[in-house]
Amino acid sequence: MGSLGRALSKGSIRCLTTAAAARESAEGSLFQRLTALAGTDGSAGVELNKWLEEGKSVKKWEIERFIKRLRGYKRFKHALQLSEWMDTKDMKLSRGDYAVRIDLLAKTQGVDSAEKYFHSLPKAKRNWATYGALLNCYCVNKMTEKAESLFGKMKEEKFACTSLVYNNIMTLYLKIDQPQRVPPLVQEMKGKGLKLDIVSYNLLMNSYAAMNDVEGAEKVVEEMKGEGKAGGWSTYSNLAAIYVKAGLFEKAESTLKEVEKTEGTKSREVFQFLMSLYAGTGNAAEVYRIWDALKSAFPKSTNLSHLVMLQSLVRLGDISGARVFFDEWESKCLHYDFRLTNVMISVYLNRNMINEAESIFEGAKKKGGIPTVRTMEIFMDYHMKNAQFDFVLKFLDEAITKSYSNNWKMSVEKFQPLKKYFEENGNVDGAEELYEKFKKTNSLEAAVYDSLLRTYIAAGRTEPTMRQRIEADKVEVNPEMEKLLEKVCPL
């Protein structure tokens, strides 16, 4: 073991040089170093080692805080590197640390990697926290069969003992349009004596709303009142949203008045919900009233508040008012937020006003705005719809470049028109280029290879290494793909 290795200890890592350096906090400048890695090939682990070599120290709880903050910024790759770094220094990980690792692996390397890590853990480490983290991965990715299987296993192991576990499954059922399966789960919770939290009640309300059972949603609120869990602004705003969706605008506005009476009106978040929901009722006067009230309560309005107001004006169909509002914000903002620009770009592209959209886009960049992956997606969607595939590829390259640190994935379904275009024209080079982009964004699925094989067949070409490529990419060959493979890569 070298001098650096001998200076390491569990729980607290310290390089023993001067006492002054050892006391220096990692909270400030070290985190700045870590955030500076965004958009680079730099490793958070390497940066930590450099920090130690400079005679400074960092404690485990500080690293955990860094991981939490990086996750909040969607810097999952670097957060994972910090998590793995703790392993290399033989730090004693908590059950929460293991659960976070599972989540980070799923976000950066896919659910398969998260599964492998989970199953590699000693049985004692496969507890309610790690089971719950894997269940969340399945639910987020709509992997219903695996989620239900794991949920059953958790019941057997007595790990399905919190509302969070049930909330994950109920959220999944709402995502896959099976709201009817939510109420029975709530009854199951009650039968086990598990207390429903606010999220549980809101999911139950939303399930009734999805089934067009407004009365059922109202009964949930009454039940919450009986349990002493209603009265908060989140409950009433959720009910108001249900009324808006059902077109019951009078009931929605009456409920929003209840929201305004709560203590929650002291927060920006409540004002933002009110603006959005009043816009849903089509009441422009109330939207402007709430905006004025927000500015009165919080003279320094945030970009997020401006974003919600802009979205509300668009929802009202007041496009000219939205443009005036946007121009005013853009002329005064201290920190440019491209989310507002994205709203205006979408407005114009949805109306086939490409020149106006491009003008907004170029103007924002001149003012120092930095386009986001979402910006590129908006333009890609427009050009895809209009079969302008050269532009699609141009903005796709930009999206991939910008997505380096937040692990953006390409939607196979979204790029179906482009895949079909390459197939119909036997454009193998184009199909291979698209394949590489799917691979680069960790978005490969069987459907990508299916399209690539069909393109080779349309071009009358073979590819002897195709089977090895598929195996290396860990893509499962289904019977239909096997038929295509026989033509492209005969055995």
XYZ file of C-alpha atoms in Angstrom:
491
model
C 0.000 0.000 0.000
C 1.385 3.432 -0.939
C 1.459 6.586 1.188
C -1.950 7.655 -0.155
C -3.490 4.279 0.649
C -2.129 4.329 4.220
C -3.746 7.723 4.757
C -7.236 6.432 3.977
C -9.679 5.432 6.686
C -13.278 4.196 6.672
C -15.969 6.853 7.032
C -13.511 9.729 6.840
C -10.855 9.979 4.124
C -7.862 12.107 4.957
C -4.499 12.787 3.422
C -2.222 13.658 6.324
C -0.260 16.786 5.561
C -0.749 20.067 7.382
C -3.433 20.515 10.019
C -4.731 23.602 8.255
C -5.268 21.714 4.999
C -6.948 18.855 6.821
C -9.476 21.245 8.335
C -10.392 22.761 4.989
C -13.996 22.001 4.145
C -14.798 20.051 1.001
C -18.242 21.577 0.816
C -17.278 24.613 -1.250
C -14.411 24.361 -3.677
C -14.529 20.566 -4.045
C -18.142 20.638 -5.179
C -17.255 23.430 -7.597
C -14.629 21.129 -9.090
C -17.193 18.355 -9.425
C -19.782 20.589 -11.100
C -17.102 21.843 -13.507
C -16.923 18.320 -14.928
C -20.270 18.832 -16.688
C -20.011 18.169 -20.415
C -16.522 16.689 -20.132
C -14.973 13.233 -19.958
C -13.689 14.048 -16.478
C -14.201 11.586 -13.650
C -15.554 12.593 -10.248
C -13.468 9.821 -8.678
C -10.275 11.144 -10.229
C -11.141 14.638 -9.005
C -11.607 13.331 -5.458
C -8.229 11.607 -5.571
C -6.585 14.841 -6.699
C -8.243 16.607 -3.785
C -6.747 14.136 -1.329
C -3.322 14.321 -2.936
C -3.399 18.073 -2.303
C -3.556 17.330 1.412
C -7.251 17.954 1.896
C -9.950 15.773 3.393
C -13.500 14.712 2.648
C -15.914 12.834 4.863
C -18.454 10.229 3.844
C -21.415 12.400 4.750
C -20.033 15.130 2.488
C -19.801 12.722 -0.439
C -23.374 11.619 0.213
C -24.435 15.255 0.122
C -22.570 15.780 -3.160
C -24.341 12.741 -4.625
C -27.713 14.116 -3.549
C -26.997 17.501 -5.103
C -25.694 16.007 -8.344
C -28.827 13.858 -8.596
C -30.872 17.020 -8.171
C -29.004 18.518 -11.133
C -29.527 15.272 -13.119
C -25.770 14.733 -13.183
C -26.286 11.018 -12.694
C -23.021 9.843 -14.247
C -20.853 11.828 -11.864
C -23.079 10.961 -8.920
C -22.553 7.284 -9.762
C -18.805 7.804 -9.923
C -18.859 9.241 -6.402
C -20.926 6.293 -5.193
C -18.467 3.840 -6.727
C -15.521 5.814 -5.340
C -16.767 5.159 -1.821
C -16.505 1.445 -2.604
C -12.893 1.778 -3.725
C -12.040 3.397 -0.394
C -13.776 0.613 1.549
C -16.237 2.978 3.184
C -19.069 1.374 5.109
C -22.170 1.933 2.963
C -25.617 2.328 4.457
C -28.767 0.732 3.073
C -29.599 4.151 1.625
C -26.258 4.214 -0.207
C -26.996 0.839 -1.822
C -30.473 2.008 -2.837
C -29.073 5.189 -4.408
C -26.532 3.099 -6.351
C -29.354 1.022 -7.845
C -31.185 4.161 -8.935
C -28.048 5.699 -10.465
C -27.147 2.521 -12.344
C -30.638 2.371 -13.846
C -30.418 6.001 -14.951
C -26.935 5.760 -16.455
C -26.479 2.171 -17.617
C -30.009 0.821 -17.815
C -32.229 -1.306 -15.618
C -30.231 -4.458 -16.480
C -27.201 -3.019 -14.695
C -29.309 -2.067 -11.693
C -30.678 -5.611 -11.544
C -27.223 -7.172 -11.709
C -25.978 -4.948 -8.913
C -29.015 -5.774 -6.769
C -28.524 -9.515 -7.218
C -24.784 -9.185 -6.511
C -25.497 -7.793 -3.056
C -25.265 -10.130 -0.055
C -28.712 -11.266 1.087
C -28.451 -9.076 4.185
C -28.117 -6.004 1.950
C -31.202 -6.928 -0.088
C -33.579 -5.234 2.296
C -36.642 -3.005 2.026
C -34.527 -0.065 0.802
C -32.753 -1.891 -2.037
C -35.881 -3.813 -3.008
C -37.764 -0.525 -3.064
C -35.131 1.137 -5.240
C -35.301 -1.670 -7.811
C -39.096 -1.601 -7.730
C -38.998 2.123 -8.452
C -36.726 1.462 -11.466
C -39.241 -1.020 -12.858
C -42.178 1.306 -12.263
C -40.484 4.361 -13.780
C -39.639 2.349 -16.896
C -43.126 0.784 -17.088
C -41.745 -2.739 -16.721
C -45.044 -4.038 -15.409
C -44.335 -7.769 -15.309
C -41.062 -7.343 -13.439
C -42.556 -4.748 -11.106
C -45.445 -7.010 -10.178
C -43.135 -9.987 -9.670
C -40.827 -8.003 -7.397
C -43.807 -6.522 -5.553
C -44.988 -10.065 -4.848
C -41.532 -11.012 -3.595
C -41.491 -7.973 -1.334
C -44.792 -9.065 0.162
C -43.338 -12.504 0.866
C -40.274 -10.978 2.525
C -42.434 -8.520 4.528
C -40.765 -5.596 2.732
C -44.022 -4.176 1.273
C -44.565 -2.394 4.541
C -44.641 1.285 3.578
C -46.928 3.547 1.604
C -43.972 4.331 -0.704
C -43.944 0.770 -2.046
C -47.648 0.864 -2.838
C -47.367 4.387 -4.243
C -44.814 3.135 -6.776
C -47.104 0.370 -8.010
C -50.145 2.665 -8.097
C -48.165 5.247 -10.085
C -47.217 2.515 -12.554
C -50.849 1.503 -13.052
C -51.810 5.101 -13.762
C -48.949 5.395 -16.279
C -50.069 2.294 -18.181
C -53.720 3.384 -18.181
C -54.965 0.824 -15.675
C -56.484 3.157 -13.059
C -59.041 0.529 -12.040
C -56.239 -1.378 -10.295
C -55.458 1.453 -7.888
C -58.509 1.340 -5.525
C -58.002 -2.380 -4.718
C -54.395 -1.641 -3.725
C -55.586 1.085 -1.390
C -57.995 -1.391 0.190
C -55.101 -3.825 0.544
C -53.083 -1.155 2.337
C -55.933 -0.466 4.706
C -56.339 -4.185 5.341
C -52.684 -4.353 6.382
C -53.061 -1.360 8.636
C -50.754 0.765 6.479
C -51.417 4.470 6.731
C -52.094 6.283 3.469
C -49.992 9.393 2.977
C -50.897 12.431 0.899
C -49.343 10.864 -2.217
C -51.445 7.715 -1.745
C -54.639 9.734 -1.472
C -53.745 11.847 -4.499
C -53.048 8.727 -6.559
C -56.410 7.345 -5.502
C -58.079 10.615 -6.490
C -56.325 10.550 -9.858
C -57.394 6.962 -10.463
C -61.040 7.937 -10.032
C -60.486 10.952 -12.283
C -58.968 8.707 -14.972
C -62.099 6.543 -14.746
C -64.261 9.693 -15.116
C -65.574 9.116 -11.603
C -65.523 12.654 -10.203
C -67.807 11.642 -7.354
C -65.277 8.991 -6.345
C -62.542 11.639 -6.239
C -64.739 13.864 -4.094
C -65.317 10.997 -1.663
C -61.549 10.617 -1.293
C -61.320 14.245 -0.185
C -64.087 13.638 2.345
C -62.187 10.627 3.640
C -59.040 12.719 3.942
C -60.950 15.272 5.961
C -62.107 12.505 8.283
C -58.495 11.383 8.715
C -57.359 14.948 9.320
C -55.215 14.903 6.180
C -57.198 17.281 3.992
C -57.240 21.046 4.028
C -53.780 21.468 2.536
C -53.484 23.310 -0.732
C -52.093 20.267 -2.552
C -55.301 18.294 -1.909
C -57.588 21.014 -3.186
C -55.381 21.904 -6.143
C -55.400 18.251 -7.156
C -59.191 18.167 -6.908
C -59.399 21.395 -8.906
C -57.215 19.820 -11.612
C -59.651 16.898 -11.753
C -62.563 19.298 -12.162
C -60.701 21.131 -14.940
C -60.052 17.874 -16.765
C -63.747 16.991 -16.454
C -64.789 20.426 -17.735
C -66.461 21.321 -14.427
C -65.047 24.823 -14.389
C -67.385 26.312 -11.774
C -66.478 23.572 -9.310
C -62.823 24.024 -10.206
C -62.859 27.754 -9.500
C -64.778 27.242 -6.265
C -62.122 24.759 -5.155
C -59.335 27.131 -6.162
C -60.849 29.742 -3.875
C -60.404 27.192 -1.072
C -56.764 26.877 -2.072
C -56.330 30.626 -1.798
C -57.633 30.532 1.765
C -54.962 28.122 2.938
C -51.598 28.958 4.425
C -50.050 27.698 1.211
C -50.651 31.036 -0.511
C -47.503 32.197 1.214
C -45.410 30.134 -1.206
C -44.577 30.774 -4.844
C -45.516 27.211 -5.686
C -49.148 27.752 -4.760
C -49.432 30.907 -6.854
C -47.953 28.990 -9.775
C -50.491 26.174 -9.418
C -53.307 28.716 -9.207
C -52.220 30.448 -12.417
C -52.004 27.172 -14.270
C -55.365 25.886 -13.053
C -57.220 29.157 -13.636
C -55.818 29.044 -17.161
C -57.354 25.581 -17.433
C -60.763 27.054 -16.695
C -60.224 29.682 -19.393
C -60.413 32.537 -16.883
C -57.798 35.034 -18.075
C -58.814 37.670 -15.520
C -58.064 35.298 -12.643
C -54.720 34.324 -14.172
C -53.630 37.965 -14.311
C -54.996 38.587 -10.794
C -52.917 35.736 -9.375
C -49.859 36.939 -11.295
C -50.246 40.403 -9.765
C -50.726 38.845 -6.317
C -47.567 36.778 -6.773
C -45.530 39.835 -7.743
C -46.917 41.694 -4.732
C -46.020 38.861 -2.349
C -42.663 38.174 -4.006
C -41.296 41.329 -5.703
C -38.347 39.323 -7.063
C -40.158 36.889 -9.343
C -38.271 33.782 -10.397
C -37.812 32.421 -13.898
C -40.044 29.508 -12.912
C -42.892 31.856 -12.029
C -42.462 33.607 -15.376
C -42.453 30.221 -17.100
C -45.740 29.181 -15.486
C -47.342 32.508 -16.379
C -46.147 32.204 -19.981
C -47.502 28.644 -20.211
C -50.796 29.867 -18.754
C -51.145 32.553 -21.415
C -50.448 29.977 -24.117
C -53.042 27.652 -22.588
C -55.529 30.524 -22.733
C -54.761 30.892 -26.439
C -53.447 34.424 -25.885
C -50.465 34.116 -28.206
C -49.940 37.838 -28.719
C -50.096 38.379 -24.948
C -47.617 35.528 -24.496
C -45.182 37.145 -26.933
C -45.420 40.511 -25.175
C -44.874 38.799 -21.812
C -41.906 36.829 -23.169
C -40.255 39.909 -24.690
C -40.641 41.782 -21.401
C -39.106 38.922 -19.421
C -36.270 38.509 -21.921
C -35.378 42.186 -21.716
C -35.132 42.150 -17.905
C -34.054 38.646 -16.879
C -30.786 38.354 -14.987
C -30.293 34.665 -15.741
C -31.510 33.414 -19.102
C -33.816 30.399 -18.853
C -34.260 28.620 -22.180
C -37.412 26.887 -20.948
C -39.354 30.063 -21.699
C -37.819 30.217 -25.159
C -38.846 26.607 -25.711
C -42.462 27.541 -24.970
C -42.456 30.244 -27.630
C -40.654 28.039 -30.157
C -43.324 25.361 -29.615
C -46.102 27.907 -30.020
C -44.817 28.996 -33.409
C -43.921 25.532 -34.696
C -47.345 24.201 -33.733
C -48.703 26.871 -36.050
C -46.145 26.093 -38.790
C -44.531 29.503 -38.245
C -40.985 28.277 -38.757
C -39.485 31.707 -39.458
C -40.815 33.104 -36.187
C -39.560 30.049 -34.285
C -36.090 30.335 -35.781
C -36.032 34.074 -35.059
C -36.815 33.447 -31.386
C -34.184 30.698 -31.304
C -31.384 32.780 -32.841
C -32.293 35.836 -30.775
C -32.106 33.831 -27.559
C -28.625 32.572 -28.398
C -27.436 36.119 -29.120
C -28.665 37.128 -25.657
C -26.568 34.420 -24.048
C -29.241 31.750 -23.787
C -28.025 28.149 -23.996
C -30.395 25.826 -25.893
C -31.350 22.610 -24.118
C -31.942 19.057 -25.255
C -35.639 19.870 -25.106
C -35.058 22.703 -27.624
C -33.575 20.205 -30.050
C -36.456 17.784 -29.468
C -38.995 20.487 -30.323
C -37.295 21.209 -33.640
C -36.792 17.501 -34.338
C -40.501 16.812 -33.805
C -41.448 19.591 -36.210
C -39.053 18.490 -38.949
C -39.953 14.820 -38.439
C -43.616 15.667 -38.951
C -42.695 17.432 -42.183
C -40.352 14.626 -43.365
C -37.383 17.019 -43.368
C -34.962 14.370 -42.253
C -31.716 16.248 -42.874
C -32.853 18.802 -40.309
C -33.916 16.006 -37.954
C -30.402 14.580 -38.024
C -28.884 18.019 -37.546
C -30.867 18.692 -34.382
C -30.379 15.109 -33.221
C -26.606 15.610 -33.275
C -27.060 18.764 -31.202
C -29.283 16.905 -28.729
C -26.723 14.131 -28.273
C -23.953 16.660 -27.687
C -26.001 18.481 -25.071
C -27.235 15.312 -23.401
C -23.787 14.132 -22.366
C -24.267 14.813 -18.649
C -27.988 14.075 -18.212
C -28.278 10.732 -20.001
C -30.999 11.656 -22.493
C -32.353 8.656 -24.355
C -33.758 8.524 -27.865
C -37.321 7.315 -28.275
C -37.480 4.433 -30.756
C -41.121 5.239 -31.467
C -40.430 8.920 -32.115
C -37.814 8.094 -34.752
C -40.034 5.580 -36.552
C -40.604 7.896 -39.571
C -36.845 8.285 -40.054
C -36.230 4.546 -39.734
C -39.009 3.872 -42.234
C -37.524 6.430 -44.653
C -34.162 4.651 -44.591
C -35.851 1.255 -45.028
C -37.928 2.343 -48.015
C -34.892 3.856 -49.721
C -32.457 1.080 -48.831
C -30.227 3.740 -47.270
C -27.840 1.539 -45.294
C -25.432 4.364 -44.497
C -28.241 6.442 -43.020
C -29.604 3.494 -41.052
C -26.151 2.690 -39.686
C -25.650 6.319 -38.698
C -28.972 6.268 -36.838
C -28.033 2.970 -35.188
C -24.817 4.560 -33.890
C -26.806 7.418 -32.388
C -29.135 5.001 -30.606
C -26.099 3.163 -29.283
C -24.352 6.346 -28.181
C -27.390 7.401 -26.131
C -27.768 3.924 -24.599
C -31.163 3.624 -26.334
C -30.719 0.412 -28.303
C -33.743 -1.865 -28.532
C -34.655 -4.813 -30.711
C -36.729 -2.457 -32.883
C -33.573 -0.542 -33.872
C -31.918 -3.700 -35.166
C -35.168 -4.799 -36.793
C -35.195 -1.598 -38.859
C -31.476 -1.861 -39.633
C -31.893 -5.414 -40.907
C -34.850 -4.430 -43.091
C -32.781 -1.616 -44.584
C -29.980 -4.036 -45.486
C -32.522 -6.344 -47.113
C -34.091 -3.468 -49.079
C -30.617 -2.542 -50.341
C -29.831 -6.165 -51.222
C -26.801 -6.148 -48.943
C -25.444 -8.553 -46.346
C -23.436 -7.965 -43.186
C -21.401 -10.978 -41.958
C -20.766 -9.509 -38.483
C -24.382 -8.654 -37.685
C -24.937 -11.568 -35.284
C -21.802 -10.673 -33.311
C -22.903 -7.043 -33.153
C -26.313 -7.972 -31.801
C -24.733 -10.259 -29.216
C -22.241 -7.570 -28.171
C -25.068 -5.054 -27.779
C -26.964 -7.574 -25.605
C -30.100 -7.308 -27.718
C -32.403 -10.307 -27.568
C -33.176 -11.857 -30.959
C -36.881 -12.590 -31.377
C -38.277 -15.013 -34.019
C -39.076 -12.204 -36.466
C -35.539 -10.811 -36.192
C -34.102 -14.282 -36.746
C -35.912 -14.466 -40.107
C -34.389 -11.140 -41.092
C -30.956 -12.209 -39.868
C -31.013 -15.282 -42.088
C -31.154 -12.950 -45.090
C -28.603 -10.403 -43.878
C -26.197 -12.750 -42.133
C -26.751 -16.354 -43.270
C -25.387 -19.042 -40.944
